[in-house]
Short mmCIF file of C-alpha atoms in Angstrom, two decimals:
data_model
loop_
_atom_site.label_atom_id
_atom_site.label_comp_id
_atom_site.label_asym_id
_atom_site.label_seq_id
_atom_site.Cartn_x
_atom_site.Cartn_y
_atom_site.Cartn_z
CA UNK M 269 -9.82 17.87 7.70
CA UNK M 270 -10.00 15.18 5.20
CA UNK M 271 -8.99 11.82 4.75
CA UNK M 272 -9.86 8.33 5.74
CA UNK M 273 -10.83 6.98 9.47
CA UNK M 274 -10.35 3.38 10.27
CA UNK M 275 -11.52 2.16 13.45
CA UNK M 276 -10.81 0.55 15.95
CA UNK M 277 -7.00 0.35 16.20
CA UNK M 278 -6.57 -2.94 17.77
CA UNK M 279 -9.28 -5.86 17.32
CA UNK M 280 -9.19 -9.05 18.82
CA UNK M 281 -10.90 -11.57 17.71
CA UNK M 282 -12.35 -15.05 19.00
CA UNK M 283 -12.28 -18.54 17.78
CA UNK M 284 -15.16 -18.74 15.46
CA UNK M 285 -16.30 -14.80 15.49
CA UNK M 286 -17.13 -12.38 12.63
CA UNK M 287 -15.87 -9.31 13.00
CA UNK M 288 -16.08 -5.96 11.05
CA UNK M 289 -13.60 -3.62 10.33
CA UNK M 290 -14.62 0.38 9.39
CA UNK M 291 -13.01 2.56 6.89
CA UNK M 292 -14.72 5.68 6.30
CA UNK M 293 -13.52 8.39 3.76
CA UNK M 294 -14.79 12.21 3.59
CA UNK M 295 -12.43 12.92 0.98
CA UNK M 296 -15.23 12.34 -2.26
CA UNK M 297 -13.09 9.26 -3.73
CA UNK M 298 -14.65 6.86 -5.95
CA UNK M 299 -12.35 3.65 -5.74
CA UNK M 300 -11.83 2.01 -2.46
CA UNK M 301 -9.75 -0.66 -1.35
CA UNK M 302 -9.02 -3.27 1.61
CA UNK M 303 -5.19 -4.40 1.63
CA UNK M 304 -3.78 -7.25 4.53
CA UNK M 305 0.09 -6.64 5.02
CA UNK M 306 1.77 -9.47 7.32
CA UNK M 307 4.87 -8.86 9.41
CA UNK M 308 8.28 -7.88 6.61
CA UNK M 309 5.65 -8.19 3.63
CA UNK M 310 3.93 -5.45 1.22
CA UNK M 311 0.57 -5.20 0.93
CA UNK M 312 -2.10 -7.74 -0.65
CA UNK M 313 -5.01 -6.84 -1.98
CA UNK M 314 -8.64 -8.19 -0.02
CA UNK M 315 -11.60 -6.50 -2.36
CA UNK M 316 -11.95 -3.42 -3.92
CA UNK M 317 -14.91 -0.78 -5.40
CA UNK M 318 -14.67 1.81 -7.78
CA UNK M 319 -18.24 2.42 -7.24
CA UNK M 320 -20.94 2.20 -5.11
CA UNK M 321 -22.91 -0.80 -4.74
CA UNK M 322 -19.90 -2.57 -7.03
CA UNK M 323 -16.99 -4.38 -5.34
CA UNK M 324 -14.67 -6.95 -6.70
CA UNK M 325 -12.48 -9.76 -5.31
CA UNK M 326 -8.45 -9.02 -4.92
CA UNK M 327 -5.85 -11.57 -4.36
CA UNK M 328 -6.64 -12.97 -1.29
CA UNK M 329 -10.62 -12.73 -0.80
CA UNK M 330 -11.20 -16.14 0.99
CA UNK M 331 -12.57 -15.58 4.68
CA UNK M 332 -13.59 -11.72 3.81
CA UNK M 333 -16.33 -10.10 2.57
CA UNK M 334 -16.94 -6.15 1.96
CA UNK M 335 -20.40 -3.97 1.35
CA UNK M 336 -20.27 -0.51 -0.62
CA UNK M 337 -23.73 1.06 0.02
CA UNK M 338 -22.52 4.63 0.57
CA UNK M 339 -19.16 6.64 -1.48
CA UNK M 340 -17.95 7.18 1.88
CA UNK M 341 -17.94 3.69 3.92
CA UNK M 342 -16.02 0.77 2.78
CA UNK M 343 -16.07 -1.83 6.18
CA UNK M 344 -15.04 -5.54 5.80
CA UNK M 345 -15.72 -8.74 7.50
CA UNK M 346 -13.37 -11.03 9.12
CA UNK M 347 -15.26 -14.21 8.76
CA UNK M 348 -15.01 -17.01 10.39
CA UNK M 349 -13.80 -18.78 7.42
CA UNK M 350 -10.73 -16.96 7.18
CA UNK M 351 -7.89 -19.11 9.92
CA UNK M 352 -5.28 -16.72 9.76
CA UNK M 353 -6.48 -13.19 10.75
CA UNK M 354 -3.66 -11.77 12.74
CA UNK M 355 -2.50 -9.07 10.46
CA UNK M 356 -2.47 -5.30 9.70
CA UNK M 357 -5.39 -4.39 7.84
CA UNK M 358 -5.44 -1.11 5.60
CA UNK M 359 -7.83 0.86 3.83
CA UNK M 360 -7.12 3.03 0.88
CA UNK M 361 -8.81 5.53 -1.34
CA UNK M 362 -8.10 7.30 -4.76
CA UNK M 363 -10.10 10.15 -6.99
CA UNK M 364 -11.21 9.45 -10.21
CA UNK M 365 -8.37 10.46 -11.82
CA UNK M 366 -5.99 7.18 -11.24
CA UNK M 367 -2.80 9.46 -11.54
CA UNK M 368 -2.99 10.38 -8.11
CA UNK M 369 -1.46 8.21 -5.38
CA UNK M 370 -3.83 6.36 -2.94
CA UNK M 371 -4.80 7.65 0.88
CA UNK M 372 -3.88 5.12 3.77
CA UNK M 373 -5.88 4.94 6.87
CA UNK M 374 -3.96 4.68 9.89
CA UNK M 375 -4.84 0.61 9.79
CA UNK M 376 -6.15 -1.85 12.27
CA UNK M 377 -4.51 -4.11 13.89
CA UNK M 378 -6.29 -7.90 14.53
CA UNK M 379 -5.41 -10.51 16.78
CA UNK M 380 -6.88 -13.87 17.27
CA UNK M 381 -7.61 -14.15 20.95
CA UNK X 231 2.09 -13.27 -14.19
CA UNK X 232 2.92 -10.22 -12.01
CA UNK X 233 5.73 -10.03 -10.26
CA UNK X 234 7.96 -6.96 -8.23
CA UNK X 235 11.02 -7.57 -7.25
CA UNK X 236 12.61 -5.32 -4.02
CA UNK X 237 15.54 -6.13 -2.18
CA UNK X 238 14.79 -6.93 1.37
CA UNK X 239 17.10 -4.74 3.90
CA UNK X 240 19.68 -2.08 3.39
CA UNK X 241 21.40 0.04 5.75
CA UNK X 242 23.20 3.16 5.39
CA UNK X 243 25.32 5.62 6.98
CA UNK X 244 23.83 9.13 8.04
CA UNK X 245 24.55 11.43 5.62
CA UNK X 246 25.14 9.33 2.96
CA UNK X 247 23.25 8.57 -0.47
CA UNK X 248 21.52 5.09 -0.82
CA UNK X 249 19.74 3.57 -3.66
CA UNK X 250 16.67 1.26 -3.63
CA UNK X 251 16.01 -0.48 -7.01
CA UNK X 252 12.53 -2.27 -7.95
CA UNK X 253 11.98 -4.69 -11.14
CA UNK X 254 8.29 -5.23 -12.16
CA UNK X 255 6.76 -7.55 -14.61
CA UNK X 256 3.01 -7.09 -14.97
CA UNK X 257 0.78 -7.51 -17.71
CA UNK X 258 0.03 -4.09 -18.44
CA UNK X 259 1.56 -0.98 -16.65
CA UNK X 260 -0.08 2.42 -15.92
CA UNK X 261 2.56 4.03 -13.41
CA UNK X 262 5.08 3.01 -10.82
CA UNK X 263 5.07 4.64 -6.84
CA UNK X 264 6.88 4.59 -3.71
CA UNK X 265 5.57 4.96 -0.73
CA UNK X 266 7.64 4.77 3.09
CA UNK X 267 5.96 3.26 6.17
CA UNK X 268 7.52 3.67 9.21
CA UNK X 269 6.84 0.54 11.47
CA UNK X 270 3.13 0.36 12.75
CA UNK X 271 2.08 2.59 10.98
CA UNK X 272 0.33 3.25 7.43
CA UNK X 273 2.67 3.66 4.23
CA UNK X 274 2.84 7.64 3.07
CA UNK X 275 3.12 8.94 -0.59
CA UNK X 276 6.64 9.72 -1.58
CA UNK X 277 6.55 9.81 -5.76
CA UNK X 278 5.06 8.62 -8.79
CA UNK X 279 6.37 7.87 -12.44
CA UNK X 280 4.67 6.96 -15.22
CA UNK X 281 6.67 8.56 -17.97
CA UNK X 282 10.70 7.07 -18.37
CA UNK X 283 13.39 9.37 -16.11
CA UNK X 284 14.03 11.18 -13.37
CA UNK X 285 11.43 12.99 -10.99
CA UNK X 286 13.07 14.74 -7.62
CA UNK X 287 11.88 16.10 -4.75
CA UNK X 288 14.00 17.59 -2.27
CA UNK X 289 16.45 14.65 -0.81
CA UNK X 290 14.34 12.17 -2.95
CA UNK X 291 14.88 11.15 -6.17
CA UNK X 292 12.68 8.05 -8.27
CA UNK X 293 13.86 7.09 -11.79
CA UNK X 294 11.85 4.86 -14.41
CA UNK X 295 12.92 3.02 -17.13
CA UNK X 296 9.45 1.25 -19.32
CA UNK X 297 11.71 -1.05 -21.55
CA UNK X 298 13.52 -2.59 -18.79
CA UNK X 299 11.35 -2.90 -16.27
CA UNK X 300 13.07 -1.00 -13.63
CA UNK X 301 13.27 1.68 -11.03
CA UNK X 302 14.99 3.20 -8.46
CA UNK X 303 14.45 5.50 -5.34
CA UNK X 304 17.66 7.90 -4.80
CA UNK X 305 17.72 9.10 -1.22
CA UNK X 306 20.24 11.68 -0.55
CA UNK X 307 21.87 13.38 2.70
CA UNK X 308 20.29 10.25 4.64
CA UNK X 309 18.51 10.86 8.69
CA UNK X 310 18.17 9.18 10.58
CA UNK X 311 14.23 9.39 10.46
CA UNK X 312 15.15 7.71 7.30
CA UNK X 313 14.69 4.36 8.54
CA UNK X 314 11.71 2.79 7.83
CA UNK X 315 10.42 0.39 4.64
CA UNK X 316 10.19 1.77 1.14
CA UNK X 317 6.85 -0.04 -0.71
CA UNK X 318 7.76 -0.26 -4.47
CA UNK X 319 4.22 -0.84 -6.30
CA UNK X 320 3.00 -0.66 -9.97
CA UNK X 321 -0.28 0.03 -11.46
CA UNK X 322 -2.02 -2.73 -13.28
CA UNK X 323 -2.73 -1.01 -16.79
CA UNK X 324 -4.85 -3.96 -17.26
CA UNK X 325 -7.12 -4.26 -14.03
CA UNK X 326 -6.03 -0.62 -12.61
CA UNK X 327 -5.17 -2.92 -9.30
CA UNK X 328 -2.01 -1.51 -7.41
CA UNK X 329 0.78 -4.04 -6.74
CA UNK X 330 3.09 -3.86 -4.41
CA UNK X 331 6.42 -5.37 -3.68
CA UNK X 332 7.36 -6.46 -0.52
CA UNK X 333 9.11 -3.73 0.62
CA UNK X 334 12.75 -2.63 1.48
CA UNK X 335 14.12 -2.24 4.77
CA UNK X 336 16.02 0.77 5.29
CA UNK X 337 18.02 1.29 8.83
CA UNK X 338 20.48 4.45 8.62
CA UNK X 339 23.63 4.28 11.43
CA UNK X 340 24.94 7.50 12.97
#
């Protein structure tokens, strides 16, 4: 079946650690995107790519950074330099045409250990 | 600036018919969606307007009016599986970026 896979579920993270989230897609979307929703907010937007090799910075890009070397994998980095972590992470996807709603992954969960 | 307005929590009766209104102002528009998302979990498609009026399917309902900024999701013969958050968000005609309010809690009462 298609649609997106994030892994893992639950992350925990240590003081001072990188960490990498995955999002992987077999549904042939161009645009991909990275959103952080905290507990009784909506969702803000990390980086995005409408293509490959080609990402740009959302709202709140401090302390992240994302690669797009293949349509079908969009993972990002926790960095270090972000101090606030704990959130829901979600990954979303949408076909050229920009008409069409986007695809959730199921999300990932981090915690700061 | 951008800016989409939601109101926070509602609750309802089962049954009954509630309405969730959204007010955007963003630099350019290109289309206005709902999505639900039950707790923990990842928000779901429900609708999508781009042109001014009414689109319905089945017990849900989402209306658009351009000139005023506004829209509304119409949720009829509520369940109780109802209850969850409703994600108002607007696409960016400038930047093609999707914002989204910050969501409406919805909690439905036998």
């Amino acid at each position: 079946d298609g649609g997106i896979t994030q892994s893992p579920k639950y992350l925990f993270r240590k003081e001072g650690q990188n960490v990498t989230l995955s999002c992987e897609q077999n549904l042939n979307h161009d645009a991909m995107y990275w959103y952080r929703q905290d507990p009784g907010q909506g969702l803000r937007l990390i980086y995005y790519s409408q293509i490959v090799n080609d990402f740009q910075k959302g709202d709140i890009a401090e302390g992240y950074s994302v690669s797009r070397e293949k349509k079908e994998s969009f993972p990002l980095t926790v960095t270090s330099a972000q101090k606030n972590p704990t959130a829901f992470y979600l990954c979303a996807s949408i076909p050229g045409n920009r008409n069409q709603p986007q695809h959730f992954g199921d999300g990932t969960r981090l915690s700061i250990l | 600036g951008q800016n989409i307005d939601q109101p926070t929590e509602m609750t309802a009766t089962e049954g009954a018919i509630v309405q969730i209104n959204c007010t955007y102002q963003t630099s350019g528009f290109n289309g206005l969606f709902w999505y639900q998302q039950h707790a923990g979990e990842a928000p779901t498609f429900l609708s999508y307007n781009v042109l001014d009026g009414l689109e319905e399917k089945g017990r849900f309902s989402s209306f658009l009016s351009r000139s005023k900024g506004y829209s509304y999701l119409l949720l009829k013969e509520l369940q109780m599986k109802d209850s969850a958050s409703y994600l108002c968000a607007v696409r960016d005609g400038n930047t093609d970026k999707l914002i989204f309010g910050t969501g409406t809690r919805l909690q439905v009462f036998p």
